[in-house]
């Protein structure tokens, strides 16, 4: 049995997309994966249970892996949590100007 902790770095916490990525990573493993927060427990291959963890940004999730491919499973799950982290990319800004001659347009 392998047990480790990860901190949720995603600004939205574990929402639908990260939960699906975790479940997808766990579905191809022979090891049983369990995720725990302070108040909830979830099976690694069940998206709805992972969402029910309500793990917000900064929450600590304890991951337990038990089975024949523990090391591979632990590495895959840690990789998924690392990929969830914030991305450093520039977002282009779109500037829009509105012009109007009506009285109600001048208010805005």
mmCIF file of N, CA and C in Angstrom:
data_model
loop_
_atom_site.group_PDB
_atom_site.id
_atom_site.type_symbol
_atom_site.label_atom_id
_atom_site.label_comp_id
_atom_site.label_asym_id
_atom_site.label_seq_id
_atom_site.Cartn_x
_atom_site.Cartn_y
_atom_site.Cartn_z
ATOM 1 N N UNK A 1 0.848 -1.172 0.000
ATOM 2 C CA UNK A 1 0.000 0.000 0.000
ATOM 3 C C UNK A 1 0.897 1.241 0.000
ATOM 4 N N UNK A 2 0.579 2.181 -0.875
ATOM 5 C CA UNK A 2 1.326 3.430 -0.965
ATOM 6 C C UNK A 2 0.362 4.568 -0.647
ATOM 7 N N UNK A 3 0.814 5.477 0.201
ATOM 8 C CA UNK A 3 -0.033 6.588 0.619
ATOM 9 C C UNK A 3 0.770 7.879 0.507
ATOM 10 N N UNK A 4 0.178 8.913 -0.113
ATOM 11 C CA UNK A 4 0.847 10.204 -0.235
ATOM 12 C C UNK A 4 -0.197 11.315 -0.264
ATOM 13 N N UNK A 5 0.269 12.544 -0.084
ATOM 14 C CA UNK A 5 -0.630 13.695 -0.075
ATOM 15 C C UNK A 5 -0.260 14.644 -1.198
ATOM 16 N N UNK A 6 -1.284 15.246 -1.792
ATOM 17 C CA UNK A 6 -1.095 16.268 -2.815
ATOM 18 C C UNK A 6 -1.941 17.480 -2.451
ATOM 19 N N UNK A 7 -1.474 18.646 -2.849
ATOM 20 C CA UNK A 7 -2.210 19.881 -2.613
ATOM 21 C C UNK A 7 -2.827 20.322 -3.931
ATOM 22 N N UNK A 8 -4.109 20.693 -3.892
ATOM 23 C CA UNK A 8 -4.814 21.133 -5.091
ATOM 24 C C UNK A 8 -4.321 22.533 -5.456
ATOM 25 N N UNK A 9 -3.762 22.682 -6.660
ATOM 26 C CA UNK A 9 -3.205 23.959 -7.093
ATOM 27 C C UNK A 9 -4.114 24.699 -8.067
ATOM 28 N N UNK A 10 -5.090 24.027 -8.618
ATOM 29 C CA UNK A 10 -5.996 24.637 -9.590
ATOM 30 C C UNK A 10 -6.833 25.708 -8.896
ATOM 31 N N UNK A 11 -6.965 26.860 -9.523
ATOM 32 C CA UNK A 11 -7.670 27.975 -8.892
ATOM 33 C C UNK A 11 -9.151 27.677 -8.663
ATOM 34 N N UNK A 12 -9.734 26.772 -9.433
ATOM 35 C CA UNK A 12 -11.139 26.402 -9.254
ATOM 36 C C UNK A 12 -11.305 25.144 -8.413
ATOM 37 N N UNK A 13 -10.231 24.592 -7.916
ATOM 38 C CA UNK A 13 -10.306 23.346 -7.157
ATOM 39 C C UNK A 13 -10.484 22.166 -8.100
ATOM 40 N N UNK A 14 -10.938 21.060 -7.553
ATOM 41 C CA UNK A 14 -11.194 19.887 -8.399
ATOM 42 C C UNK A 14 -12.616 20.009 -8.918
ATOM 43 N N UNK A 15 -12.738 20.455 -10.175
ATOM 44 C CA UNK A 15 -14.039 20.574 -10.809
ATOM 45 C C UNK A 15 -14.184 19.442 -11.823
ATOM 46 N N UNK A 16 -15.096 19.566 -12.754
ATOM 47 C CA UNK A 16 -15.450 18.451 -13.639
ATOM 48 C C UNK A 16 -14.284 17.935 -14.476
ATOM 49 N N UNK A 17 -13.529 18.831 -15.112
ATOM 50 C CA UNK A 17 -12.456 18.369 -15.988
ATOM 51 C C UNK A 17 -11.347 17.657 -15.217
ATOM 52 N N UNK A 18 -10.819 18.228 -14.126
ATOM 53 C CA UNK A 18 -9.792 17.492 -13.376
ATOM 54 C C UNK A 18 -10.312 16.187 -12.776
ATOM 55 N N UNK A 19 -11.574 16.181 -12.348
ATOM 56 C CA UNK A 19 -12.144 14.949 -11.805
ATOM 57 C C UNK A 19 -12.188 13.867 -12.879
ATOM 58 N N UNK A 20 -12.545 14.248 -14.093
ATOM 59 C CA UNK A 20 -12.582 13.286 -15.198
ATOM 60 C C UNK A 20 -11.176 12.805 -15.549
ATOM 61 N N UNK A 21 -10.192 13.703 -15.484
ATOM 62 C CA UNK A 21 -8.814 13.298 -15.778
ATOM 63 C C UNK A 21 -8.291 12.325 -14.728
ATOM 64 N N UNK A 22 -8.612 12.565 -13.472
ATOM 65 C CA UNK A 22 -8.195 11.649 -12.402
ATOM 66 C C UNK A 22 -8.849 10.284 -12.599
ATOM 67 N N UNK A 23 -10.165 10.290 -12.849
ATOM 68 C CA UNK A 23 -10.885 9.030 -13.036
ATOM 69 C C UNK A 23 -10.370 8.271 -14.254
ATOM 70 N N UNK A 24 -10.049 8.988 -15.319
ATOM 71 C CA UNK A 24 -9.535 8.334 -16.516
ATOM 72 C C UNK A 24 -8.169 7.707 -16.249
ATOM 73 N N UNK A 25 -7.326 8.408 -15.492
ATOM 74 C CA UNK A 25 -6.008 7.858 -15.159
ATOM 75 C C UNK A 25 -6.140 6.612 -14.290
ATOM 76 N N UNK A 26 -7.130 6.605 -13.414
ATOM 77 C CA UNK A 26 -7.314 5.470 -12.494
ATOM 78 C C UNK A 26 -8.049 4.295 -13.133
ATOM 79 N N UNK A 27 -8.804 4.535 -14.190
ATOM 80 C CA UNK A 27 -9.614 3.457 -14.760
ATOM 81 C C UNK A 27 -8.770 2.387 -15.454
ATOM 82 N N UNK A 28 -7.578 2.743 -15.910
ATOM 83 C CA UNK A 28 -6.726 1.775 -16.608
ATOM 84 C C UNK A 28 -5.750 1.062 -15.681
ATOM 85 N N UNK A 29 -5.864 1.279 -14.391
ATOM 86 C CA UNK A 29 -4.925 0.692 -13.435
ATOM 87 C C UNK A 29 -5.524 -0.548 -12.778
ATOM 88 N N UNK A 30 -4.656 -1.446 -12.380
ATOM 89 C CA UNK A 30 -5.120 -2.611 -11.627
ATOM 90 C C UNK A 30 -5.182 -2.314 -10.136
ATOM 91 N N UNK A 31 -4.488 -1.283 -9.696
ATOM 92 C CA UNK A 31 -4.481 -0.918 -8.282
ATOM 93 C C UNK A 31 -5.764 -0.155 -7.931
ATOM 94 N N UNK A 32 -6.195 -0.314 -6.695
ATOM 95 C CA UNK A 32 -7.355 0.432 -6.193
ATOM 96 C C UNK A 32 -6.858 1.777 -5.663
ATOM 97 N N UNK A 33 -7.483 2.853 -6.127
ATOM 98 C CA UNK A 33 -7.080 4.203 -5.744
ATOM 99 C C UNK A 33 -8.204 4.835 -4.936
ATOM 100 N N UNK A 34 -7.844 5.404 -3.796
ATOM 101 C CA UNK A 34 -8.801 6.091 -2.936
ATOM 102 C C UNK A 34 -8.290 7.495 -2.656
ATOM 103 N N UNK A 35 -9.173 8.488 -2.776
ATOM 104 C CA UNK A 35 -8.829 9.867 -2.478
ATOM 105 C C UNK A 35 -9.619 10.315 -1.252
ATOM 106 N N UNK A 36 -8.953 11.026 -0.357
ATOM 107 C CA UNK A 36 -9.603 11.480 0.871
ATOM 108 C C UNK A 36 -9.310 12.943 1.123
ATOM 109 N N UNK A 37 -10.323 13.665 1.585
ATOM 110 C CA UNK A 37 -10.122 14.994 2.143
ATOM 111 C C UNK A 37 -10.491 14.902 3.618
ATOM 112 N N UNK A 38 -10.632 16.032 4.268
ATOM 113 C CA UNK A 38 -10.940 16.008 5.699
ATOM 114 C C UNK A 38 -12.264 15.326 6.019
ATOM 115 N N UNK A 39 -13.225 15.446 5.129
ATOM 116 C CA UNK A 39 -14.568 14.969 5.471
ATOM 117 C C UNK A 39 -15.163 13.955 4.495
ATOM 118 N N UNK A 40 -14.511 13.692 3.377
ATOM 119 C CA UNK A 40 -15.073 12.788 2.370
ATOM 120 C C UNK A 40 -14.025 11.816 1.837
ATOM 121 N N UNK A 41 -14.523 10.702 1.293
ATOM 122 C CA UNK A 41 -13.678 9.690 0.667
ATOM 123 C C UNK A 41 -14.263 9.359 -0.702
ATOM 124 N N UNK A 42 -13.387 9.135 -1.689
ATOM 125 C CA UNK A 42 -13.848 8.818 -3.039
ATOM 126 C C UNK A 42 -12.975 7.742 -3.662
ATOM 127 N N UNK A 43 -13.593 6.908 -4.479
ATOM 128 C CA UNK A 43 -12.857 5.943 -5.281
ATOM 129 C C UNK A 43 -12.265 6.689 -6.469
ATOM 130 N N UNK A 44 -11.062 6.346 -6.868
ATOM 131 C CA UNK A 44 -10.359 7.069 -7.906
ATOM 132 C C UNK A 44 -10.983 6.993 -9.278
ATOM 133 N N UNK A 45 -11.759 5.968 -9.558
ATOM 134 C CA UNK A 45 -12.332 5.818 -10.892
ATOM 135 C C UNK A 45 -13.775 6.312 -10.985
ATOM 136 N N UNK A 46 -14.270 6.998 -9.953
ATOM 137 C CA UNK A 46 -15.648 7.478 -9.930
ATOM 138 C C UNK A 46 -15.655 9.007 -9.942
ATOM 139 N N UNK A 47 -16.059 9.595 -11.063
ATOM 140 C CA UNK A 47 -16.030 11.051 -11.231
ATOM 141 C C UNK A 47 -16.937 11.745 -10.214
ATOM 142 N N UNK A 48 -18.136 11.222 -10.014
ATOM 143 C CA UNK A 48 -19.078 11.880 -9.100
ATOM 144 C C UNK A 48 -18.577 11.865 -7.657
ATOM 145 N N UNK A 49 -17.955 10.791 -7.236
ATOM 146 C CA UNK A 49 -17.400 10.751 -5.885
ATOM 147 C C UNK A 49 -16.243 11.733 -5.743
ATOM 148 N N UNK A 50 -15.422 11.871 -6.795
ATOM 149 C CA UNK A 50 -14.311 12.826 -6.752
ATOM 150 C C UNK A 50 -14.852 14.248 -6.664
ATOM 151 N N UNK A 51 -15.901 14.553 -7.425
ATOM 152 C CA UNK A 51 -16.518 15.878 -7.341
ATOM 153 C C UNK A 51 -17.105 16.135 -5.962
ATOM 154 N N UNK A 52 -17.618 15.090 -5.337
ATOM 155 C CA UNK A 52 -18.226 15.219 -4.015
ATOM 156 C C UNK A 52 -17.196 15.497 -2.916
ATOM 157 N N UNK A 53 -15.909 15.394 -3.231
ATOM 158 C CA UNK A 53 -14.871 15.740 -2.256
ATOM 159 C C UNK A 53 -14.884 17.232 -1.934
ATOM 160 N N UNK A 54 -15.365 18.042 -2.875
ATOM 161 C CA UNK A 54 -15.399 19.507 -2.719
ATOM 162 C C UNK A 54 -14.015 20.037 -2.365
ATOM 163 N N UNK A 55 -13.003 19.578 -3.082
ATOM 164 C CA UNK A 55 -11.625 19.989 -2.812
ATOM 165 C C UNK A 55 -11.351 21.315 -3.510
ATOM 166 N N UNK A 56 -11.242 22.375 -2.722
ATOM 167 C CA UNK A 56 -10.973 23.710 -3.249
ATOM 168 C C UNK A 56 -9.467 23.912 -3.395
ATOM 169 N N UNK A 57 -9.087 25.045 -3.941
ATOM 170 C CA UNK A 57 -7.669 25.363 -4.091
ATOM 171 C C UNK A 57 -7.015 25.397 -2.718
ATOM 172 N N UNK A 58 -5.879 24.732 -2.594
ATOM 173 C CA UNK A 58 -5.146 24.686 -1.333
ATOM 174 C C UNK A 58 -5.523 23.509 -0.445
ATOM 175 N N UNK A 59 -6.551 22.762 -0.814
ATOM 176 C CA UNK A 59 -6.965 21.603 -0.018
ATOM 177 C C UNK A 59 -5.938 20.479 -0.170
ATOM 178 N N UNK A 60 -5.756 19.727 0.893
ATOM 179 C CA UNK A 60 -4.848 18.589 0.863
ATOM 180 C C UNK A 60 -5.651 17.322 0.625
ATOM 181 N N UNK A 61 -5.269 16.570 -0.391
ATOM 182 C CA UNK A 61 -5.942 15.319 -0.734
ATOM 183 C C UNK A 61 -4.972 14.181 -0.440
ATOM 184 N N UNK A 62 -5.416 13.221 0.368
ATOM 185 C CA UNK A 62 -4.618 12.039 0.669
ATOM 186 C C UNK A 62 -4.994 10.946 -0.317
ATOM 187 N N UNK A 63 -3.999 10.452 -1.034
ATOM 188 C CA UNK A 63 -4.222 9.424 -2.056
ATOM 189 C C UNK A 63 -3.638 8.115 -1.551
ATOM 190 N N UNK A 64 -4.460 7.068 -1.584
ATOM 191 C CA UNK A 64 -4.022 5.734 -1.182
ATOM 192 C C UNK A 64 -4.104 4.820 -2.399
ATOM 193 N N UNK A 65 -3.006 4.147 -2.696
ATOM 194 C CA UNK A 65 -2.944 3.235 -3.843
ATOM 195 C C UNK A 65 -2.588 1.858 -3.308
ATOM 196 N N UNK A 66 -3.405 0.868 -3.667
ATOM 197 C CA UNK A 66 -3.174 -0.489 -3.180
ATOM 198 C C UNK A 66 -3.381 -1.466 -4.330
ATOM 199 N N UNK A 67 -2.328 -2.166 -4.703
ATOM 200 C CA UNK A 67 -2.458 -3.137 -5.780
ATOM 201 C C UNK A 67 -1.114 -3.466 -6.399
ATOM 202 N N UNK A 68 -1.130 -4.271 -7.451
ATOM 203 C CA UNK A 68 0.131 -4.738 -8.042
ATOM 204 C C UNK A 68 0.941 -3.659 -8.762
ATOM 205 N N UNK A 69 0.303 -2.617 -9.263
ATOM 206 C CA UNK A 69 1.038 -1.579 -9.988
ATOM 207 C C UNK A 69 1.013 -0.246 -9.239
ATOM 208 N N UNK A 70 1.336 -0.300 -7.950
ATOM 209 C CA UNK A 70 1.265 0.877 -7.081
ATOM 210 C C UNK A 70 2.155 2.018 -7.548
ATOM 211 N N UNK A 71 3.393 1.713 -7.894
ATOM 212 C CA UNK A 71 4.341 2.760 -8.263
ATOM 213 C C UNK A 71 3.895 3.497 -9.524
ATOM 214 N N UNK A 72 3.499 2.752 -10.524
ATOM 215 C CA UNK A 72 3.024 3.358 -11.771
ATOM 216 C C UNK A 72 1.771 4.191 -11.517
ATOM 217 N N UNK A 73 0.861 3.655 -10.703
ATOM 218 C CA UNK A 73 -0.375 4.372 -10.393
ATOM 219 C C UNK A 73 -0.085 5.669 -9.654
ATOM 220 N N UNK A 74 0.797 5.633 -8.688
ATOM 221 C CA UNK A 74 1.141 6.835 -7.918
ATOM 222 C C UNK A 74 1.756 7.891 -8.823
ATOM 223 N N UNK A 75 2.610 7.493 -9.736
ATOM 224 C CA UNK A 75 3.229 8.446 -10.657
ATOM 225 C C UNK A 75 2.202 9.072 -11.594
ATOM 226 N N UNK A 76 1.263 8.277 -12.095
ATOM 227 C CA UNK A 76 0.230 8.797 -12.985
ATOM 228 C C UNK A 76 -0.655 9.807 -12.267
ATOM 229 N N UNK A 77 -1.044 9.483 -11.048
ATOM 230 C CA UNK A 77 -1.940 10.370 -10.301
ATOM 231 C C UNK A 77 -1.222 11.669 -9.935
ATOM 232 N N UNK A 78 0.036 11.572 -9.536
ATOM 233 C CA UNK A 78 0.791 12.788 -9.229
ATOM 234 C C UNK A 78 0.947 13.643 -10.485
ATOM 235 N N UNK A 79 1.131 13.026 -11.630
ATOM 236 C CA UNK A 79 1.253 13.773 -12.885
ATOM 237 C C UNK A 79 -0.040 14.513 -13.214
ATOM 238 N N UNK A 80 -1.170 13.879 -12.950
ATOM 239 C CA UNK A 80 -2.464 14.529 -13.203
ATOM 240 C C UNK A 80 -2.628 15.736 -12.283
ATOM 241 N N UNK A 81 -2.280 15.592 -11.009
ATOM 242 C CA UNK A 81 -2.402 16.714 -10.076
ATOM 243 C C UNK A 81 -1.436 17.841 -10.445
ATOM 244 N N UNK A 82 -0.243 17.508 -10.921
ATOM 245 C CA UNK A 82 0.708 18.543 -11.341
ATOM 246 C C UNK A 82 0.208 19.286 -12.580
ATOM 247 N N UNK A 83 -0.430 18.559 -13.499
ATOM 248 C CA UNK A 83 -0.958 19.179 -14.711
ATOM 249 C C UNK A 83 -2.133 20.107 -14.405
ATOM 250 N N UNK A 84 -2.784 19.917 -13.272
ATOM 251 C CA UNK A 84 -3.908 20.763 -12.872
ATOM 252 C C UNK A 84 -3.476 22.141 -12.412
ATOM 253 N N UNK A 85 -2.196 22.316 -12.157
ATOM 254 C CA UNK A 85 -1.697 23.572 -11.608
ATOM 255 C C UNK A 85 -1.944 24.747 -12.531
ATOM 256 N N UNK A 86 -1.725 25.948 -12.019
ATOM 257 C CA UNK A 86 -1.961 27.145 -12.839
ATOM 258 C C UNK A 86 -0.994 27.212 -14.016
ATOM 259 N N UNK A 87 -1.505 27.672 -15.104
ATOM 260 C CA UNK A 87 -0.702 27.800 -16.319
ATOM 261 C C UNK A 87 -0.221 29.244 -16.444
ATOM 262 N N UNK A 88 1.019 29.417 -16.837
ATOM 263 C CA UNK A 88 1.596 30.744 -17.048
ATOM 264 C C UNK A 88 1.521 31.057 -18.536
ATOM 265 N N UNK A 89 0.423 31.658 -18.955
ATOM 266 C CA UNK A 89 0.334 32.034 -20.361
ATOM 267 C C UNK A 89 -0.322 33.401 -20.477
ATOM 268 N N UNK A 90 0.090 34.122 -21.481
ATOM 269 C CA UNK A 90 -0.449 35.447 -21.749
ATOM 270 C C UNK A 90 -1.785 35.300 -22.472
ATOM 271 N N UNK A 91 -2.741 36.109 -22.050
ATOM 272 C CA UNK A 91 -4.047 36.109 -22.679
ATOM 273 C C UNK A 91 -4.196 37.412 -23.452
ATOM 274 N N UNK A 92 -4.500 37.337 -24.735
ATOM 275 C CA UNK A 92 -4.656 38.572 -25.496
ATOM 276 C C UNK A 92 -5.892 39.338 -25.019
ATOM 277 N N UNK A 93 -5.770 40.640 -24.976
ATOM 278 C CA UNK A 93 -6.864 41.485 -24.529
ATOM 279 C C UNK A 93 -7.539 42.084 -25.751
ATOM 280 N N UNK A 94 -8.840 41.978 -25.780
ATOM 281 C CA UNK A 94 -9.620 42.532 -26.876
ATOM 282 C C UNK A 94 -10.226 43.838 -26.395
ATOM 283 N N UNK A 95 -9.910 44.922 -27.082
ATOM 284 C CA UNK A 95 -10.450 46.227 -26.718
ATOM 285 C C UNK A 95 -11.548 46.585 -27.712
ATOM 286 N N UNK A 96 -12.703 46.967 -27.173
ATOM 287 C CA UNK A 96 -13.844 47.292 -28.003
ATOM 288 C C UNK A 96 -14.328 48.679 -27.611
ATOM 289 N N UNK A 97 -14.633 49.508 -28.585
ATOM 290 C CA UNK A 97 -15.171 50.837 -28.336
ATOM 291 C C UNK A 97 -16.546 50.945 -28.969
ATOM 292 N N UNK A 98 -17.487 51.525 -28.226
ATOM 293 C CA UNK A 98 -18.843 51.727 -28.723
ATOM 294 C C UNK A 98 -19.088 53.222 -28.862
ATOM 295 N N UNK A 99 -19.673 53.586 -29.969
ATOM 296 C CA UNK A 99 -20.005 54.989 -30.194
ATOM 297 C C UNK A 99 -21.487 55.078 -30.512
ATOM 298 N N UNK A 100 -22.154 55.996 -29.888
ATOM 299 C CA UNK A 100 -23.562 56.200 -30.156
ATOM 300 C C UNK A 100 -23.931 57.657 -30.000
ATOM 301 N N UNK A 101 -25.024 58.043 -30.636
ATOM 302 C CA UNK A 101 -25.453 59.438 -30.563
ATOM 303 C C UNK A 101 -26.743 59.608 -29.785
ATOM 304 N N UNK A 102 -27.340 58.544 -29.358
ATOM 305 C CA UNK A 102 -28.588 58.622 -28.602
ATOM 306 C C UNK A 102 -28.287 58.958 -27.150
ATOM 307 N N UNK A 103 -29.250 59.550 -26.473
ATOM 308 C CA UNK A 103 -29.075 59.937 -25.075
ATOM 309 C C UNK A 103 -28.797 58.734 -24.184
ATOM 310 N N UNK A 104 -29.492 57.632 -24.431
ATOM 311 C CA UNK A 104 -29.292 56.457 -23.589
ATOM 312 C C UNK A 104 -27.927 55.801 -23.837
ATOM 313 N N UNK A 105 -27.321 56.009 -24.999
ATOM 314 C CA UNK A 105 -25.987 55.480 -25.295
ATOM 315 C C UNK A 105 -24.908 56.285 -24.572
ATOM 316 N N UNK A 106 -25.147 57.559 -24.344
ATOM 317 C CA UNK A 106 -24.138 58.398 -23.721
ATOM 318 C C UNK A 106 -23.938 58.040 -22.249
ATOM 319 N N UNK A 107 -24.913 57.441 -21.613
ATOM 320 C CA UNK A 107 -24.785 57.042 -20.205
ATOM 321 C C UNK A 107 -23.705 55.987 -20.026
ATOM 322 N N UNK A 108 -23.534 55.145 -21.009
ATOM 323 C CA UNK A 108 -22.625 54.033 -20.857
ATOM 324 C C UNK A 108 -21.359 54.278 -21.612
#
